[in-house]
Amino acid sequence: ELIGPVYGIAKNELLARATLFVLLSTSENFGNAVLEALGMETPVVLSPDVGLADEVVQAGAGIIGLEEAGALLHDPERRAQMGRNGRMLVESRFTWPRVAQEMEEAYERIVDTRTVGGRQSASLAVGSGENRSTADGRLPTADADADSGQDESR
């Protein structure tokens, strides 16, 4: 039965009642719908092309491919455990506070505030982590690297 779009509380209720959530996409870069299903303790069946597939399998929250889906349909205890694992995965990695914390940590790793020539400048940690900013605090361009003979492969 195709029911069409479902939003808000009705979507959460539908996901919570589902036996499995199946997303066999050939080009899903992340999978927000997967997180929504996992958040409602619904185990997932994914294609390997869903961005979250490896993390879901590592967490024991779902499977990749349809080969095991039949057995999973007949194993309510395994589905319940996968559902709990999925909820724990979402709560530990994908809540807004956790995502914000990870973004902040990423920015802190990228931006390194230093004093260069008496002025503060921001430089990117590139490759080995060395400061590749110019003397006036600007980041070098590809042309500047070529002109200086520096190896761009760092």
PDB file of C-alpha atoms in Angstrom:
ATOM      1  CA  GLU A   1       0.000   0.000   0.000  1.00  0.00           C
ATOM      2  CA  LEU A   2       1.398   3.407  -0.967  1.00  0.00           C
ATOM      3  CA  ILE A   3       0.167   6.071   1.419  1.00  0.00           C
ATOM      4  CA  GLY A   4       2.000   9.108   0.082  1.00  0.00           C
ATOM      5  CA  PRO A   5       3.840  11.739   2.085  1.00  0.00           C
ATOM      6  CA  VAL A   6       3.564  11.608   5.874  1.00  0.00           C
ATOM      7  CA  TYR A   7       4.825  14.388   8.151  1.00  0.00           C
ATOM      8  CA  GLY A   8       5.396  15.240  11.805  1.00  0.00           C
ATOM      9  CA  ILE A   9       3.908  13.066  14.517  1.00  0.00           C
ATOM     10  CA  ALA A  10       2.142  10.857  11.975  1.00  0.00           C
ATOM     11  CA  LYS A  11       5.525  10.069  10.370  1.00  0.00           C
ATOM     12  CA  ASN A  12       7.085   9.201  13.732  1.00  0.00           C
ATOM     13  CA  GLU A  13       4.140   6.956  14.598  1.00  0.00           C
ATOM     14  CA  LEU A  14       4.394   5.205  11.247  1.00  0.00           C
ATOM     15  CA  LEU A  15       8.130   4.643  11.642  1.00  0.00           C
ATOM     16  CA  ALA A  16       7.647   3.372  15.210  1.00  0.00           C
ATOM     17  CA  ARG A  17       5.046   0.832  14.013  1.00  0.00           C
ATOM     18  CA  ALA A  18       7.134  -0.355  11.055  1.00  0.00           C
ATOM     19  CA  THR A  19       8.707  -3.782  11.230  1.00  0.00           C
ATOM     20  CA  LEU A  20      11.641  -2.606   9.087  1.00  0.00           C
ATOM     21  CA  PHE A  21      12.659   0.527   7.236  1.00  0.00           C
ATOM     22  CA  VAL A  22      14.104  -0.302   3.816  1.00  0.00           C
ATOM     23  CA  LEU A  23      16.181   2.131   1.740  1.00  0.00           C
ATOM     24  CA  LEU A  24      17.804   0.481  -1.255  1.00  0.00           C
ATOM     25  CA  SER A  25      19.054   3.656  -2.873  1.00  0.00           C
ATOM     26  CA  THR A  26      21.824   3.699  -5.447  1.00  0.00           C
ATOM     27  CA  SER A  27      22.898   7.261  -4.595  1.00  0.00           C
ATOM     28  CA  GLU A  28      21.975   8.325  -1.063  1.00  0.00           C
ATOM     29  CA  ASN A  29      24.772  10.512   0.243  1.00  0.00           C
ATOM     30  CA  PHE A  30      23.693  10.393   3.887  1.00  0.00           C
ATOM     31  CA  GLY A  31      20.208   9.191   4.758  1.00  0.00           C
ATOM     32  CA  ASN A  32      18.225  11.478   7.065  1.00  0.00           C
ATOM     33  CA  ALA A  33      15.228   9.167   6.713  1.00  0.00           C
ATOM     34  CA  VAL A  34      17.416   6.364   8.062  1.00  0.00           C
ATOM     35  CA  LEU A  35      18.167   8.436  11.169  1.00  0.00           C
ATOM     36  CA  GLU A  36      14.462   9.115  11.625  1.00  0.00           C
ATOM     37  CA  ALA A  37      13.700   5.386  11.492  1.00  0.00           C
ATOM     38  CA  LEU A  38      16.555   4.538  13.852  1.00  0.00           C
ATOM     39  CA  GLY A  39      15.384   7.247  16.242  1.00  0.00           C
ATOM     40  CA  MET A  40      12.043   5.450  16.447  1.00  0.00           C
ATOM     41  CA  GLU A  41      13.846   2.141  17.189  1.00  0.00           C
ATOM     42  CA  THR A  42      13.043   0.685  13.795  1.00  0.00           C
ATOM     43  CA  PRO A  43      15.803  -1.518  12.330  1.00  0.00           C
ATOM     44  CA  VAL A  44      16.883  -0.678   8.790  1.00  0.00           C
ATOM     45  CA  VAL A  45      17.758  -2.538   5.613  1.00  0.00           C
ATOM     46  CA  LEU A  46      20.042  -0.469   3.409  1.00  0.00           C
ATOM     47  CA  SER A  47      21.970  -0.673   0.177  1.00  0.00           C
ATOM     48  CA  PRO A  48      25.734  -0.192   0.460  1.00  0.00           C
ATOM     49  CA  ASP A  49      25.270   3.136  -1.370  1.00  0.00           C
ATOM     50  CA  VAL A  50      23.512   4.773   1.583  1.00  0.00           C
ATOM     51  CA  GLY A  51      26.041   6.983   3.364  1.00  0.00           C
ATOM     52  CA  LEU A  52      25.164   5.667   6.808  1.00  0.00           C
ATOM     53  CA  ALA A  53      25.261   1.981   5.835  1.00  0.00           C
ATOM     54  CA  ASP A  54      28.624   1.087   7.370  1.00  0.00           C
ATOM     55  CA  GLU A  55      27.935   2.971  10.588  1.00  0.00           C
ATOM     56  CA  VAL A  56      24.505   1.329  10.921  1.00  0.00           C
ATOM     57  CA  VAL A  57      25.991  -2.144  10.494  1.00  0.00           C
ATOM     58  CA  GLN A  58      28.823  -1.402  12.959  1.00  0.00           C
ATOM     59  CA  ALA A  59      26.231  -0.279  15.519  1.00  0.00           C
ATOM     60  CA  GLY A  60      24.194  -3.439  14.973  1.00  0.00           C
ATOM     61  CA  ALA A  61      21.181  -1.326  13.975  1.00  0.00           C
ATOM     62  CA  GLY A  62      20.493  -2.808  10.560  1.00  0.00           C
ATOM     63  CA  ILE A  63      21.722  -4.819   7.621  1.00  0.00           C
ATOM     64  CA  ILE A  64      22.993  -4.180   4.121  1.00  0.00           C
ATOM     65  CA  GLY A  65      21.099  -5.904   1.322  1.00  0.00           C
ATOM     66  CA  LEU A  66      18.008  -8.049   1.195  1.00  0.00           C
ATOM     67  CA  GLU A  67      19.705 -11.423   1.733  1.00  0.00           C
ATOM     68  CA  GLU A  68      19.050 -11.453   5.510  1.00  0.00           C
ATOM     69  CA  ALA A  69      15.802  -9.471   5.421  1.00  0.00           C
ATOM     70  CA  GLY A  70      13.566 -12.553   5.381  1.00  0.00           C
ATOM     71  CA  ALA A  71      15.228 -14.029   8.459  1.00  0.00           C
ATOM     72  CA  LEU A  72      15.095 -10.636  10.156  1.00  0.00           C
ATOM     73  CA  LEU A  73      11.354 -10.407   9.547  1.00  0.00           C
ATOM     74  CA  HIS A  74      10.923 -13.649  11.511  1.00  0.00           C
ATOM     75  CA  ASP A  75      13.207 -12.665  14.408  1.00  0.00           C
ATOM     76  CA  PRO A  76      11.444 -10.114  16.629  1.00  0.00           C
ATOM     77  CA  GLU A  77      14.141 -10.291  19.332  1.00  0.00           C
ATOM     78  CA  ARG A  78      16.898  -9.416  16.859  1.00  0.00           C
ATOM     79  CA  ARG A  79      14.784  -6.590  15.407  1.00  0.00           C
ATOM     80  CA  ALA A  80      14.124  -5.221  18.899  1.00  0.00           C
ATOM     81  CA  GLN A  81      17.870  -5.282  19.711  1.00  0.00           C
ATOM     82  CA  MET A  82      18.677  -3.599  16.398  1.00  0.00           C
ATOM     83  CA  GLY A  83      16.047  -0.977  17.176  1.00  0.00           C
ATOM     84  CA  ARG A  84      17.608  -0.231  20.559  1.00  0.00           C
ATOM     85  CA  ASN A  85      21.066  -0.107  18.974  1.00  0.00           C
ATOM     86  CA  GLY A  86      19.781   2.307  16.345  1.00  0.00           C
ATOM     87  CA  ARG A  87      18.291   4.603  18.932  1.00  0.00           C
ATOM     88  CA  MET A  88      21.601   4.603  20.845  1.00  0.00           C
ATOM     89  CA  LEU A  89      23.476   5.409  17.622  1.00  0.00           C
ATOM     90  CA  VAL A  90      21.228   8.391  16.913  1.00  0.00           C
ATOM     91  CA  GLU A  91      21.434   9.680  20.484  1.00  0.00           C
ATOM     92  CA  SER A  92      25.215   9.329  20.644  1.00  0.00           C
ATOM     93  CA  ARG A  93      26.110  10.794  17.249  1.00  0.00           C
ATOM     94  CA  PHE A  94      23.251  12.602  15.528  1.00  0.00           C
ATOM     95  CA  THR A  95      21.363  14.847  17.939  1.00  0.00           C
ATOM     96  CA  TRP A  96      21.623  18.575  17.246  1.00  0.00           C
ATOM     97  CA  PRO A  97      23.825  19.224  20.313  1.00  0.00           C
ATOM     98  CA  ARG A  98      26.207  16.395  19.309  1.00  0.00           C
ATOM     99  CA  VAL A  99      26.381  17.534  15.668  1.00  0.00           C
ATOM    100  CA  ALA A 100      27.014  21.116  16.805  1.00  0.00           C
ATOM    101  CA  GLN A 101      29.798  19.889  19.109  1.00  0.00           C
ATOM    102  CA  GLU A 102      31.412  17.926  16.273  1.00  0.00           C
ATOM    103  CA  MET A 103      31.205  20.956  13.955  1.00  0.00           C
ATOM    104  CA  GLU A 104      32.779  23.170  16.601  1.00  0.00           C
ATOM    105  CA  GLU A 105      35.587  20.658  17.114  1.00  0.00           C
ATOM    106  CA  ALA A 106      36.140  20.457  13.349  1.00  0.00           C
ATOM    107  CA  TYR A 107      36.375  24.232  13.061  1.00  0.00           C
ATOM    108  CA  GLU A 108      38.794  24.340  15.983  1.00  0.00           C
ATOM    109  CA  ARG A 109      41.017  21.805  14.208  1.00  0.00           C
ATOM    110  CA  ILE A 110      40.869  23.758  10.945  1.00  0.00           C
ATOM    111  CA  VAL A 111      41.259  27.306  12.164  1.00  0.00           C
ATOM    112  CA  ASP A 112      44.429  28.007  14.069  1.00  0.00           C
ATOM    113  CA  THR A 113      44.597  31.600  15.293  1.00  0.00           C
ATOM    114  CA  ARG A 114      48.179  32.809  15.470  1.00  0.00           C
ATOM    115  CA  THR A 115      50.003  36.083  15.646  1.00  0.00           C
ATOM    116  CA  VAL A 116      51.951  36.700  12.446  1.00  0.00           C
ATOM    117  CA  GLY A 117      54.026  39.856  12.162  1.00  0.00           C
ATOM    118  CA  GLY A 118      52.196  41.443  15.086  1.00  0.00           C
ATOM    119  CA  ARG A 119      48.757  40.711  13.534  1.00  0.00           C
ATOM    120  CA  GLN A 120      46.359  37.903  14.213  1.00  0.00           C
ATOM    121  CA  SER A 121      45.573  35.704  11.254  1.00  0.00           C
ATOM    122  CA  ALA A 122      43.731  32.489  10.648  1.00  0.00           C
ATOM    123  CA  SER A 123      45.582  29.726   8.867  1.00  0.00           C
ATOM    124  CA  LEU A 124      44.408  26.320   7.769  1.00  0.00           C
ATOM    125  CA  ALA A 125      46.027  23.167   9.019  1.00  0.00           C
ATOM    126  CA  VAL A 126      46.924  21.568   5.696  1.00  0.00           C
ATOM    127  CA  GLY A 127      48.443  18.136   5.164  1.00  0.00           C
ATOM    128  CA  SER A 128      51.014  17.599   7.884  1.00  0.00           C
ATOM    129  CA  GLY A 129      49.478  20.346   9.997  1.00  0.00           C
ATOM    130  CA  GLU A 130      52.178  22.945   9.364  1.00  0.00           C
ATOM    131  CA  ASN A 131      51.236  26.598   9.033  1.00  0.00           C
ATOM    132  CA  ARG A 132      51.355  27.429   5.321  1.00  0.00           C
ATOM    133  CA  SER A 133      50.186  31.036   5.630  1.00  0.00           C
ATOM    134  CA  THR A 134      52.260  33.784   4.058  1.00  0.00           C
ATOM    135  CA  ALA A 135      54.157  36.339   6.119  1.00  0.00           C
ATOM    136  CA  ASP A 136      51.195  38.739   5.980  1.00  0.00           C
ATOM    137  CA  GLY A 137      48.809  36.042   7.243  1.00  0.00           C
ATOM    138  CA  ARG A 138      47.099  35.237   3.938  1.00  0.00           C
ATOM    139  CA  LEU A 139      46.698  31.672   2.794  1.00  0.00           C
ATOM    140  CA  PRO A 140      48.796  30.795  -0.223  1.00  0.00           C
ATOM    141  CA  THR A 141      47.144  30.265  -3.586  1.00  0.00           C
ATOM    142  CA  ALA A 142      47.947  27.473  -6.010  1.00  0.00           C
ATOM    143  CA  ASP A 143      49.836  30.034  -8.119  1.00  0.00           C
ATOM    144  CA  ALA A 144      51.927  31.082  -5.118  1.00  0.00           C
ATOM    145  CA  ASP A 145      52.834  27.455  -4.409  1.00  0.00           C
ATOM    146  CA  ALA A 146      53.841  26.919  -8.039  1.00  0.00           C
ATOM    147  CA  ASP A 147      55.919  30.099  -8.032  1.00  0.00           C
ATOM    148  CA  SER A 148      57.680  29.193  -4.804  1.00  0.00           C
ATOM    149  CA  GLY A 149      58.494  25.675  -5.980  1.00  0.00           C
ATOM    150  CA  GLN A 150      56.592  24.104  -3.081  1.00  0.00           C
ATOM    151  CA  ASP A 151      55.198  20.640  -3.571  1.00  0.00           C
ATOM    152  CA  GLU A 152      51.386  20.904  -3.812  1.00  0.00           C
ATOM    153  CA  SER A 153      50.907  17.241  -2.904  1.00  0.00           C
ATOM    154  CA  ARG A 154      51.330  17.876   0.834  1.00  0.00           C
TER     155      ARG A 154
END
